[in-house]
mmCIF file of C-alpha atoms and ligand atoms in Angstrom:
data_model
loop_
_atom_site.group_PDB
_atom_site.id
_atom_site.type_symbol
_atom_site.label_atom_id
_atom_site.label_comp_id
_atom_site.label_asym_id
_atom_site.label_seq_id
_atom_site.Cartn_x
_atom_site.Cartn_y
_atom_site.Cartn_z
ATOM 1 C CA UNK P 1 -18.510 12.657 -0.650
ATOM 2 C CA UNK P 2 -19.373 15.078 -3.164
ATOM 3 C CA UNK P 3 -16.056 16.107 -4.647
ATOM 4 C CA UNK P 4 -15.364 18.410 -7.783
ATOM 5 C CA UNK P 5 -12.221 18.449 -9.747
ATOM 6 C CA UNK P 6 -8.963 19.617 -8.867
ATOM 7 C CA UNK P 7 -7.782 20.575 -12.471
ATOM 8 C CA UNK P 8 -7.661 24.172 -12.631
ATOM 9 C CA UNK P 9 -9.259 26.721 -15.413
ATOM 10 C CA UNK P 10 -7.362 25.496 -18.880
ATOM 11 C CA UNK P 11 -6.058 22.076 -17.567
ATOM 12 C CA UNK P 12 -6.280 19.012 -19.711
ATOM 13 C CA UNK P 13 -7.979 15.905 -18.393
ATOM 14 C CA UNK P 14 -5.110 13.687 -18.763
ATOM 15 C CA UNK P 15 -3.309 11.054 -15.920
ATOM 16 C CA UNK P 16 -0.798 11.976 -14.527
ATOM 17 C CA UNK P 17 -1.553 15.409 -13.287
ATOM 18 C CA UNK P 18 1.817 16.789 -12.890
ATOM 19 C CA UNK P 19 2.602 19.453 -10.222
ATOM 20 C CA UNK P 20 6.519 20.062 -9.780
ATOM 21 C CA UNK P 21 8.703 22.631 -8.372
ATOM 22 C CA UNK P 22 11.711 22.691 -5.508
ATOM 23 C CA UNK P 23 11.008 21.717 -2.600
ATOM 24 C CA UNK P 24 11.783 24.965 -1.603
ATOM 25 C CA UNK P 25 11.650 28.459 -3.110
ATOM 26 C CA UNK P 26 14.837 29.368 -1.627
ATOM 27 C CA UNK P 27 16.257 32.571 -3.968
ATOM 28 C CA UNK P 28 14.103 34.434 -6.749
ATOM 29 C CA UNK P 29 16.530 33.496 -8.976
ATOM 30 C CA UNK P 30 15.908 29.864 -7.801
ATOM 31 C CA UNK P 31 12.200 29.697 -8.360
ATOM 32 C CA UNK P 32 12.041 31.704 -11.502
ATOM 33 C CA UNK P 33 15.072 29.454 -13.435
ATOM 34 C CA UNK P 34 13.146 26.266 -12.021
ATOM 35 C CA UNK P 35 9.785 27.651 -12.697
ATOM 36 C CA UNK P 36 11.206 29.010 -16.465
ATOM 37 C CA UNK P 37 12.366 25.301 -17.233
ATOM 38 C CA UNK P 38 9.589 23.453 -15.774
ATOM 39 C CA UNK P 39 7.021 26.142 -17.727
ATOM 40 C CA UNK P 40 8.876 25.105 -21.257
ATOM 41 C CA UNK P 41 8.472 21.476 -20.625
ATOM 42 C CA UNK P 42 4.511 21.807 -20.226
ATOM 43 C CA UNK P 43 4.292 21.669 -16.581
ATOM 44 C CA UNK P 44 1.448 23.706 -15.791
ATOM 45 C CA UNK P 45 1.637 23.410 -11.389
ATOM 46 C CA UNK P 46 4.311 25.265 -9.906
ATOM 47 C CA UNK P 47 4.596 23.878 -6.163
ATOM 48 C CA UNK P 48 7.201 25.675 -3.929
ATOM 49 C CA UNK P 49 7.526 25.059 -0.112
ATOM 50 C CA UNK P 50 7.326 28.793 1.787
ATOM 51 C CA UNK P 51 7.476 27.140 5.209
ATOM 52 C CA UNK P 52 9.423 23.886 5.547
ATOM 53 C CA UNK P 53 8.349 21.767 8.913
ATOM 54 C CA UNK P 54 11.968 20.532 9.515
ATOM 55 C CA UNK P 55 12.358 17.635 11.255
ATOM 56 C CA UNK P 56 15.313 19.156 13.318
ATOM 57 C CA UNK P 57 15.855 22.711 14.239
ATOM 58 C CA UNK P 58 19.384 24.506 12.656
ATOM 59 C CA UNK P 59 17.826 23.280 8.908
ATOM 60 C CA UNK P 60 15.946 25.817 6.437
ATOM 61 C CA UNK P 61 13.224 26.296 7.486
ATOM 62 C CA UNK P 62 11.934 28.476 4.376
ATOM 63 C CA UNK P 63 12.281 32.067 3.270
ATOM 64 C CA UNK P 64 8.232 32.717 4.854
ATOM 65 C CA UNK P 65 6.786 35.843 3.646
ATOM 66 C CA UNK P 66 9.978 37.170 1.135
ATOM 67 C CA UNK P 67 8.878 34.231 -0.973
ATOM 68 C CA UNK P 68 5.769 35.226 -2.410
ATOM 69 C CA UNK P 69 6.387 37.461 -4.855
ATOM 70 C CA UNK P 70 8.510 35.242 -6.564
ATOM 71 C CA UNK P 71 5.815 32.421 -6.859
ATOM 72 C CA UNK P 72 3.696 35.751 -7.821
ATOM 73 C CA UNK P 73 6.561 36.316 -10.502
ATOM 74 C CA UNK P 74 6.077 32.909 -11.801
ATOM 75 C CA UNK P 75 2.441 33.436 -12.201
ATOM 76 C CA UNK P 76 2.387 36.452 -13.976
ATOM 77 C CA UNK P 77 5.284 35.653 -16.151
ATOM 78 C CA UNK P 78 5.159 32.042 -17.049
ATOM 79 C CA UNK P 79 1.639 31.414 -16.400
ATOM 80 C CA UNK P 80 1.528 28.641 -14.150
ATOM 81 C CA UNK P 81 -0.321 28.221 -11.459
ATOM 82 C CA UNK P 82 0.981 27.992 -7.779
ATOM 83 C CA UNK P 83 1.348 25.854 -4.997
ATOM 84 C CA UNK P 84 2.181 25.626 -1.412
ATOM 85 C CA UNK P 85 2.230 24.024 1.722
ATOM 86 C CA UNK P 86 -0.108 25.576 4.672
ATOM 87 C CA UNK P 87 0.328 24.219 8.061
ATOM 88 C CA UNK P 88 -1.343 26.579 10.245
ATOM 89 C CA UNK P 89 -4.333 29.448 9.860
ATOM 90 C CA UNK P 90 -2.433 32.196 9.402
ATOM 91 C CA UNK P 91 -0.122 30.125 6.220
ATOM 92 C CA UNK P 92 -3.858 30.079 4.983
ATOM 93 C CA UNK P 93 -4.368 33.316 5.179
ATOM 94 C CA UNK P 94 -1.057 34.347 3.807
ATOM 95 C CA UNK P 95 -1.299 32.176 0.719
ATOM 96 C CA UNK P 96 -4.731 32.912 0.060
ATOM 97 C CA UNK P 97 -3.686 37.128 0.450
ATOM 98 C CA UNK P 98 -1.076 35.987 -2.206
ATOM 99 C CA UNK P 99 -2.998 34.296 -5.125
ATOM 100 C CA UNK P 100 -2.033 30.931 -4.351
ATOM 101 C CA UNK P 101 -4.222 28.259 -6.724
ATOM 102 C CA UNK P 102 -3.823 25.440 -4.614
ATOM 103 C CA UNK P 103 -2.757 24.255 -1.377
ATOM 104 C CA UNK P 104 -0.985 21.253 0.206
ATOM 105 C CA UNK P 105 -1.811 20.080 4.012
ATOM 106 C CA UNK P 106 2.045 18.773 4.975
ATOM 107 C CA UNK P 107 2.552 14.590 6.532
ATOM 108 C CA UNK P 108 3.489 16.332 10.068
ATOM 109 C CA UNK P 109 0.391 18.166 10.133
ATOM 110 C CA UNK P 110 -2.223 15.571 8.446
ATOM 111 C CA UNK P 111 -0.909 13.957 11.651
ATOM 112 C CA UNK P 112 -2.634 16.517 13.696
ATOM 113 C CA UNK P 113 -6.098 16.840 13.747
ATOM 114 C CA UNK P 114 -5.941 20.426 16.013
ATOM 115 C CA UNK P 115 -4.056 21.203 12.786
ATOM 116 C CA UNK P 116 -6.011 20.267 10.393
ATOM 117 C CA UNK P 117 -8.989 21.970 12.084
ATOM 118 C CA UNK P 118 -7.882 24.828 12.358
ATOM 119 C CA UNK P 119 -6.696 25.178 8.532
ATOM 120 C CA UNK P 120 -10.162 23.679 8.158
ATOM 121 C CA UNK P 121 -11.829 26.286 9.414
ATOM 122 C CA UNK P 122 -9.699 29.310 8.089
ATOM 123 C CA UNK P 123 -10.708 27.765 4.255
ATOM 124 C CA UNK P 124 -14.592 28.108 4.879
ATOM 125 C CA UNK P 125 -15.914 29.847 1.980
ATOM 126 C CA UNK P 126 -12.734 29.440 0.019
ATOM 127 C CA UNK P 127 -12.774 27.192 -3.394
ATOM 128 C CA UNK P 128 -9.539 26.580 -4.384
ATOM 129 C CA UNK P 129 -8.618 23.242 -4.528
ATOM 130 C CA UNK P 130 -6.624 21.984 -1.611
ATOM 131 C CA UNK P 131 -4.479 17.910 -1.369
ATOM 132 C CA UNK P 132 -3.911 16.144 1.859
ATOM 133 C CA UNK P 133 -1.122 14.700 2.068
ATOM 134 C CA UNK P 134 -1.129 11.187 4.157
ATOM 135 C CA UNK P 135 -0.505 11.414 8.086
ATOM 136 C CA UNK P 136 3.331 9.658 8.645
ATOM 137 C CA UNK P 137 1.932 7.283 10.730
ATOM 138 C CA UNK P 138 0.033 4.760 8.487
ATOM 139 C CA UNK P 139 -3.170 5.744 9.575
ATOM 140 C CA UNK P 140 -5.783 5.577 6.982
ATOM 141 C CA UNK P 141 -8.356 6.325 9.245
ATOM 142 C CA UNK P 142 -6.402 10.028 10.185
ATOM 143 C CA UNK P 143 -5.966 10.483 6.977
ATOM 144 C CA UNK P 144 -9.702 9.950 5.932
ATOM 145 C CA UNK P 145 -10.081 11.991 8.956
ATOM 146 C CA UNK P 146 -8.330 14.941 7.908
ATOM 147 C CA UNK P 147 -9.752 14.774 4.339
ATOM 148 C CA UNK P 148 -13.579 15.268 6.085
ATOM 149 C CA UNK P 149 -12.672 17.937 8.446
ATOM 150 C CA UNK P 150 -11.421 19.928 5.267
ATOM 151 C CA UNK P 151 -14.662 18.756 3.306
ATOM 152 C CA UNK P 152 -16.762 19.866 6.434
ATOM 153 C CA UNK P 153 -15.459 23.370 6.021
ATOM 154 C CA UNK P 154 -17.111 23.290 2.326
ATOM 155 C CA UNK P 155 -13.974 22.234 0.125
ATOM 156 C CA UNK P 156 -14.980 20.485 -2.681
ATOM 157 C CA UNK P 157 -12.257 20.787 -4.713
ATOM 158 C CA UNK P 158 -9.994 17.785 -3.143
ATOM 159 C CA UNK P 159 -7.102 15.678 -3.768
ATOM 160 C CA UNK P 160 -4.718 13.256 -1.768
ATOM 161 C CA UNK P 161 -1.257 12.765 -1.638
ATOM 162 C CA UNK P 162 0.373 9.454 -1.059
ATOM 163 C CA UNK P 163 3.856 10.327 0.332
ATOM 164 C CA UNK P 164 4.348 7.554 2.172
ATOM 165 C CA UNK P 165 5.213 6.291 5.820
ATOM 166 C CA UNK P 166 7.777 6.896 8.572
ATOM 167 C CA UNK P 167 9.720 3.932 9.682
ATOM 168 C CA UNK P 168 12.646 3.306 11.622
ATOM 169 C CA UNK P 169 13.965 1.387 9.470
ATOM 170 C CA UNK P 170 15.171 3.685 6.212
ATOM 171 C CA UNK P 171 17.110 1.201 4.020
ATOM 172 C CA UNK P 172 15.354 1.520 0.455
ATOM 173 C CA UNK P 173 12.383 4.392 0.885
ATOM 174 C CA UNK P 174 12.561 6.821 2.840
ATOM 175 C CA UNK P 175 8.879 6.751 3.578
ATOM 176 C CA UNK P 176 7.395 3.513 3.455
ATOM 177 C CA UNK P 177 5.215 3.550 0.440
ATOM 178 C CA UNK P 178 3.014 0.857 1.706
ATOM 179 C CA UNK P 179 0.507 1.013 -1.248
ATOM 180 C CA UNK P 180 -2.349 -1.044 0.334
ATOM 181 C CA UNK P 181 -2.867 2.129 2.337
ATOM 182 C CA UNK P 182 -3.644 4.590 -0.406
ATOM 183 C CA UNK P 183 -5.154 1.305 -2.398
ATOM 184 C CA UNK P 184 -7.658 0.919 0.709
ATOM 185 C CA UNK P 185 -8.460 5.393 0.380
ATOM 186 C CA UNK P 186 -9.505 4.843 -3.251
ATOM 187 C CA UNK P 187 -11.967 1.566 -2.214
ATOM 188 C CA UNK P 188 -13.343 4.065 0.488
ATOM 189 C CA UNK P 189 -13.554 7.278 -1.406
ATOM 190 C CA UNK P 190 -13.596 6.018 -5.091
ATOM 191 C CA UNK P 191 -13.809 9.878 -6.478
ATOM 192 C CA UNK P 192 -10.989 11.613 -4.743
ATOM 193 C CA UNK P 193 -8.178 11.750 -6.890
ATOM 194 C CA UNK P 194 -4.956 10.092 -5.210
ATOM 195 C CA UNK P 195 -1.422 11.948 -6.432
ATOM 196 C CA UNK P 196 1.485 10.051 -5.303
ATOM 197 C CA UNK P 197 4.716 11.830 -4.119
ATOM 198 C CA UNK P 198 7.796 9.518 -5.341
ATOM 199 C CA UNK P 199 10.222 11.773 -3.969
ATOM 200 C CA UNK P 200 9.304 11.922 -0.452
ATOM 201 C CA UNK P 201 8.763 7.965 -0.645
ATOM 202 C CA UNK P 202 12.310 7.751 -2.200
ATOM 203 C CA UNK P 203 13.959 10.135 -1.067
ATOM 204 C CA UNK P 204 16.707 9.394 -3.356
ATOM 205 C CA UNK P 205 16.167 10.881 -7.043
ATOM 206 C CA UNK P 206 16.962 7.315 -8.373
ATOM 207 C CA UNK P 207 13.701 6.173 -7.232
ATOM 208 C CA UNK P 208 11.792 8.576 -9.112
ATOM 209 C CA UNK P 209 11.431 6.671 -11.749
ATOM 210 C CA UNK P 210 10.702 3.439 -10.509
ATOM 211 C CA UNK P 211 7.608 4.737 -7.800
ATOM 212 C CA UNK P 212 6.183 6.868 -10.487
ATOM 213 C CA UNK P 213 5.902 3.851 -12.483
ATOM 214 C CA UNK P 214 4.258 2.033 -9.571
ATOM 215 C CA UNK P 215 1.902 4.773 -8.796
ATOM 216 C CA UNK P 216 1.133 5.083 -12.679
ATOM 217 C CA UNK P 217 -0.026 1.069 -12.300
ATOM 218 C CA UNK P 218 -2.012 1.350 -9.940
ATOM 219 C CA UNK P 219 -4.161 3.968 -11.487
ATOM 220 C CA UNK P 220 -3.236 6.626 -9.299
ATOM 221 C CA UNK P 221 -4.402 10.350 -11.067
ATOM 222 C CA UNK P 222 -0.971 12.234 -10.397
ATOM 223 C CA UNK P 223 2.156 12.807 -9.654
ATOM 224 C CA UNK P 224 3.746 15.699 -6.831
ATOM 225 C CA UNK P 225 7.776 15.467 -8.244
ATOM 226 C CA UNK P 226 10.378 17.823 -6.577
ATOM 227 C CA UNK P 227 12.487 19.766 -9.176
ATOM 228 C CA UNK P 228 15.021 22.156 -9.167
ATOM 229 C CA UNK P 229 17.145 23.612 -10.963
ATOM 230 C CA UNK P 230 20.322 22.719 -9.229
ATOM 231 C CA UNK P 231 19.676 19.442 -7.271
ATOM 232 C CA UNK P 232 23.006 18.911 -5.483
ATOM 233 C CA UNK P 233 22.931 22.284 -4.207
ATOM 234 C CA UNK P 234 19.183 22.760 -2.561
ATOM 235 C CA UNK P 235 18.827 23.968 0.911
ATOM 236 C CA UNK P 236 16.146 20.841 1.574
ATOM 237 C CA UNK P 237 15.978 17.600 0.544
ATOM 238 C CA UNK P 238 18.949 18.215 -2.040
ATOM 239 C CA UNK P 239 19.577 14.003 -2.816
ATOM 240 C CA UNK P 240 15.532 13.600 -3.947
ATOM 241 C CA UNK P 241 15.506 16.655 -6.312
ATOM 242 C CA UNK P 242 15.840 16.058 -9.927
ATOM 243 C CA UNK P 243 16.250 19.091 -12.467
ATOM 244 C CA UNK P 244 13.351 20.017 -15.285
ATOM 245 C CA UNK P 245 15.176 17.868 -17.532
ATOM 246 C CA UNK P 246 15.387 15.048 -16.016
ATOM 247 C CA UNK P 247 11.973 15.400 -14.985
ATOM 248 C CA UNK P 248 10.502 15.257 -17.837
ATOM 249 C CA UNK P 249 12.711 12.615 -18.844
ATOM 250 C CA UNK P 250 11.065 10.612 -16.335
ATOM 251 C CA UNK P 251 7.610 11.741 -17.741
ATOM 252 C CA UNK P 252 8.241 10.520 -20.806
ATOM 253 C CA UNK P 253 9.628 6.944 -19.756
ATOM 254 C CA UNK P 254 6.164 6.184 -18.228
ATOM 255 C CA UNK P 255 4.015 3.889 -19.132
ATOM 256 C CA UNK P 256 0.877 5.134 -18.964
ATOM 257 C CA UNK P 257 -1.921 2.034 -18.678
ATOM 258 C CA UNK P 258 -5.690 2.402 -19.748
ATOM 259 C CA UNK P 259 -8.258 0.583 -17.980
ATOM 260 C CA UNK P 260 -10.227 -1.025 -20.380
ATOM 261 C CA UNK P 261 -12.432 -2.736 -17.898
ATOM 262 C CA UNK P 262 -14.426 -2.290 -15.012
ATOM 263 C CA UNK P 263 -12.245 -2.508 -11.866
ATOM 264 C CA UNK P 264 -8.827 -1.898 -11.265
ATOM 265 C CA UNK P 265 -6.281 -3.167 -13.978
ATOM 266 C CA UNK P 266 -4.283 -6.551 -13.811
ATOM 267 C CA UNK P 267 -1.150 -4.629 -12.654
ATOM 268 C CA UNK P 268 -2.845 -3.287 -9.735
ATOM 269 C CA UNK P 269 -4.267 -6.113 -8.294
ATOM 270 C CA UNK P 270 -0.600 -7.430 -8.419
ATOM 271 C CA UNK P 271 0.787 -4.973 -7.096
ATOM 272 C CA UNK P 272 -1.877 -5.586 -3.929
ATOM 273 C CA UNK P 273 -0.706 -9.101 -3.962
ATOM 274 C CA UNK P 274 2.953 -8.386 -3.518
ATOM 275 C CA UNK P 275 2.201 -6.364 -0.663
ATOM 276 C CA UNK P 276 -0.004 -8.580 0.712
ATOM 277 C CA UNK P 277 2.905 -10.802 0.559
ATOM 278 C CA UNK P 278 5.277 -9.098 1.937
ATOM 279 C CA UNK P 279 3.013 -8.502 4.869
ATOM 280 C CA UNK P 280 2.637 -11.733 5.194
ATOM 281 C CA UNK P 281 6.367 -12.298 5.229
ATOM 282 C CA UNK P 282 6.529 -9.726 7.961
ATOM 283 C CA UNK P 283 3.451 -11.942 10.207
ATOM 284 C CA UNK P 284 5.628 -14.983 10.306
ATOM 285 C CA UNK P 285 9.047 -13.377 10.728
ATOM 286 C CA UNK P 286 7.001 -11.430 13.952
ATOM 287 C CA UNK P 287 5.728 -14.992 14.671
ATOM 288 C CA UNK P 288 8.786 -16.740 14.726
ATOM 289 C CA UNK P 289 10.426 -13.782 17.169
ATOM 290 C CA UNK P 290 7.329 -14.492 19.737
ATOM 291 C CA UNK P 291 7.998 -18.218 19.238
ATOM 292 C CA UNK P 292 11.728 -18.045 19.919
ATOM 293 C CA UNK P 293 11.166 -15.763 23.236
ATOM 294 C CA UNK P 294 8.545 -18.572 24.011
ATOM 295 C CA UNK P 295 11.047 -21.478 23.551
ATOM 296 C CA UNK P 296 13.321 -18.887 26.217
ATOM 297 C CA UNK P 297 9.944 -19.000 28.483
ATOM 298 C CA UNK P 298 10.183 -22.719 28.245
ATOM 299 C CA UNK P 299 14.098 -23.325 28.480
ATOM 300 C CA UNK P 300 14.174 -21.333 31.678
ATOM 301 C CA UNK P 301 11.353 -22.971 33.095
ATOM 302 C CA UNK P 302 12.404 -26.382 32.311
ATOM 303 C CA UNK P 303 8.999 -27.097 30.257
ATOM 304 C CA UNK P 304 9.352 -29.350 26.900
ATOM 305 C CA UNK P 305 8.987 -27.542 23.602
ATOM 306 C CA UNK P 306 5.960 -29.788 22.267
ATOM 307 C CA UNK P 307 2.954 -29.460 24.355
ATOM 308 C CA UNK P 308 0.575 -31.285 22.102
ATOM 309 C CA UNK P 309 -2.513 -30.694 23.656
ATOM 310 C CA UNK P 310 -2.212 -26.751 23.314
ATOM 311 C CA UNK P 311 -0.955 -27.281 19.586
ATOM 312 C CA UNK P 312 -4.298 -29.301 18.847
ATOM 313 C CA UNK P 313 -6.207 -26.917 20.083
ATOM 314 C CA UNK P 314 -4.608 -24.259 17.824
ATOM 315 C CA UNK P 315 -4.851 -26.511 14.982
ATOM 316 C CA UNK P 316 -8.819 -26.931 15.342
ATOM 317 C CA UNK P 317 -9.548 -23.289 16.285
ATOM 318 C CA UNK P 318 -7.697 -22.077 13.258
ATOM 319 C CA UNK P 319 -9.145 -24.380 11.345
ATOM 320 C CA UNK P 320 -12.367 -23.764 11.917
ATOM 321 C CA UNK P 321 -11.856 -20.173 11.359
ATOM 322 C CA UNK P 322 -10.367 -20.454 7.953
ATOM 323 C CA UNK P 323 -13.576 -22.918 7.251
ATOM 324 C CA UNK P 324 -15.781 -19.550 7.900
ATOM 325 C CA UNK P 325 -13.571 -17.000 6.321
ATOM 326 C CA UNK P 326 -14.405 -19.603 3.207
ATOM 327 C CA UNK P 327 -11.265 -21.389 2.751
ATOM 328 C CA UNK P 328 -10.424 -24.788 2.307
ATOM 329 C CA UNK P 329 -9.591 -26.680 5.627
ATOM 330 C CA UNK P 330 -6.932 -28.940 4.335
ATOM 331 C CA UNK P 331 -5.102 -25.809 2.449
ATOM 332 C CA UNK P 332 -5.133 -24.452 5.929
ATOM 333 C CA UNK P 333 -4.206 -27.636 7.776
ATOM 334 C CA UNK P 334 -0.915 -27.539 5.304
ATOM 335 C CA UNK P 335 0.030 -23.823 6.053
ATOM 336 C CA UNK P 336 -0.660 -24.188 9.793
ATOM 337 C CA UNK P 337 1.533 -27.292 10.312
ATOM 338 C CA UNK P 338 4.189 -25.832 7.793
ATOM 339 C CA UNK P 339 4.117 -23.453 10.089
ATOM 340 C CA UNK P 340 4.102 -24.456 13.515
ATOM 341 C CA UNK P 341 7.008 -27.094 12.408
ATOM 342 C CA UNK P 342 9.345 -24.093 11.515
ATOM 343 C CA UNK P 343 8.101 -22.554 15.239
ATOM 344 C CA UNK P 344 9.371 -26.069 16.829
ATOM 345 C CA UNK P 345 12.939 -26.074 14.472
ATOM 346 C CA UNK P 346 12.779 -22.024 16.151
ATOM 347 C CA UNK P 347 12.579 -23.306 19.838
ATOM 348 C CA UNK P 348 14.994 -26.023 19.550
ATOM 349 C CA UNK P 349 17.308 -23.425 18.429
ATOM 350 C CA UNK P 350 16.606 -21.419 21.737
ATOM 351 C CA UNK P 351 17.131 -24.881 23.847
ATOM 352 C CA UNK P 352 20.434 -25.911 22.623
ATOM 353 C CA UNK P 353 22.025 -22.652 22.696
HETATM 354 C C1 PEP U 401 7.265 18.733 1.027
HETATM 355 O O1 PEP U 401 6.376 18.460 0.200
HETATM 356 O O2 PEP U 401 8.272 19.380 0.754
HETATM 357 C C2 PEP U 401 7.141 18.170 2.378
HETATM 358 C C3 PEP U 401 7.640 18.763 3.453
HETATM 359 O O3 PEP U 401 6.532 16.999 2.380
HETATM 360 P P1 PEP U 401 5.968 16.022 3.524
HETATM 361 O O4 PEP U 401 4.928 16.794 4.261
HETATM 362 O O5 PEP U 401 5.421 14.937 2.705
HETATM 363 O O6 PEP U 401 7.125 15.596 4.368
HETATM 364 MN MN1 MN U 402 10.732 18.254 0.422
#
């Protein structure tokens, strides 16, 4: 891909790119405090949400149209430039009629690639630069997907933002972060810029910090943070929101690595292998579940728990296979036996219940 840069006219060159603002411009008096603060602090992208996708209706759903001449406000007054998210042709349109300077494609509609056409096609001829923010499903291929269909309409000016995944499960993120994914983007397209989004991974404001400072490791070129001007009391996502201060308290904390050689830095690759890691954590916990209903299979069928000729056969195949994929066969003779004994200790569990 042919890609220009996102910076706009004026910008310095310098990681991270910051873009910040509520995530929703929900009074005038909201946006232009928030914008005021933000402005003083040296934030020069103002984003805003106009039209929130809501997971559930009865939420805010944005102010729409009334909000645009306070991000016009902001413009004119402070100087920054502005930002919002377009989910449809006619948001296009809209923003576009309203000297918006950049544009963000939303999770729920990267998802959709009706969606995404259709924006597509209502930004031919337009160069302003426009960020894709990851599908929630962890679907790198959709999201590659929806970055082409914007760069067949002629965008050059392109960015992507890492905001992370959906998951049932919502203990520590509230999006997955799942950094292989965004890591596995940059090895594909190696010149479009990657912004990560810590507070819709987080989704607490505590973990603002912290998945900055991940993103900032791993070389990523910027950084989407939701401010406002009075957290607690936002209309959306009110416990991720951090005020101008303590944004840019958080800006200043980071450490900000060089790369002084080639490839990706030493902290990157680390971070890959504690991910690889934990997915590998995850393979044998999902193994052991599929052994345990097996050792049910077995119990209720009478059948014995060892059946030696079907575990050879294992042993060799995988064997053999690690052999090709140019790892050592007794290494993998080790793991597979470690592992298989922890399946048996699994399926005697099942029997003596
Ligand atoms: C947002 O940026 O406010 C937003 C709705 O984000 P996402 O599409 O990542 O959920
Ligand atoms: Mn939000």
């Amino acid at each position: 891909m042919e890609l220009e840069s996102i910076l706009l006219p004026g910008m310095e060159d310098k990681r991270p790119l910051i873009i910040a603002g509520p995530c929703s411009a929900e009074t005038e008096e909201q946006v232009m405090e928030t914008a005021r603060s933000l402005a003083a602090r040296g934030v020069k992208i103002f984003r805003a949400g106009v039209w929130k996708p809501r997971t559930k209706p009865g939420g805010f759903e944005g102010n729409g149209s009334i909000a645009f001449p306070w991000l016009k406000r902001v413009k004119a007054e402070l100087g920054m430039y502005i930002s919002t998210e377009v989910a449809t042709a006619a948001h296009v349109r809209e923003a576009l009629a309203n000297d918006i300077d950049m544009i963000w494609i939303g999770a729920r509609t990267s998802a959709n690639p009706f969606a995404v056409q259709e924006i597509a096609d209502a930004l031919e001829g337009v160069d302003i630069p426009v960020l894709i923010k990851n599908p929630v499903n962890p679907d790198l291929d959709l999201w590659i997907g929806a970055v082409e269909r914007i760069y067949n309409a002629g965008i050059r000016k392109i960015g992507a933002i890492h905001r992370g995944f959906s998951s049932y499960d919502k203990k520590i993120y509230r999006n997955l972060p799942q950094w292989h994914i965004p890591i596995e983007l940059h090895r594909q397209i190696p010149n479009l810029p990657i912004i990560c989004d810590p507070s819709h991974i987080g989704g607490k404001r505590e973990l603002i910090a912290p998945i900055s400072q991940q993103a900032m490791d791993l070389n990523f070129d910027g950084l989407i943070v939701e401010s406002h001007c009075n957290p607690e009391k936002a209309w959306s996502d009110a416990s991720q929101q951090v005020t101008p201060e303590v944004l840019d308290f958080i800006l200043n904390t980071l450490v900000i690595r060089d790369i002084t050689q080639t490839t990706e830095s030493l902290s990157a690759l680390r971070r890959q292998i504690d991910d690889l890691d934990n997915s590998l954590l995850e393979l044998l916990a999902r193994r052991m579940r599929v052994s345990r209903e097996i050792g049910q299979y077995k119990k209720e069928h009478n059948m014995p728990i060892l059946q030696a000729q079907r575990y050879d056969e294992i042993l060799q195949k995988r064997i053999s296979q690690a052999e090709q994929m140019g790892m050592d066969t007794e290494f993998m003779k080790t793991v597979l036996v470690a592992i298989h004994e922890e399946s048996v200790r699994h399926q005697q569990e099942i029997m003596k219940d």
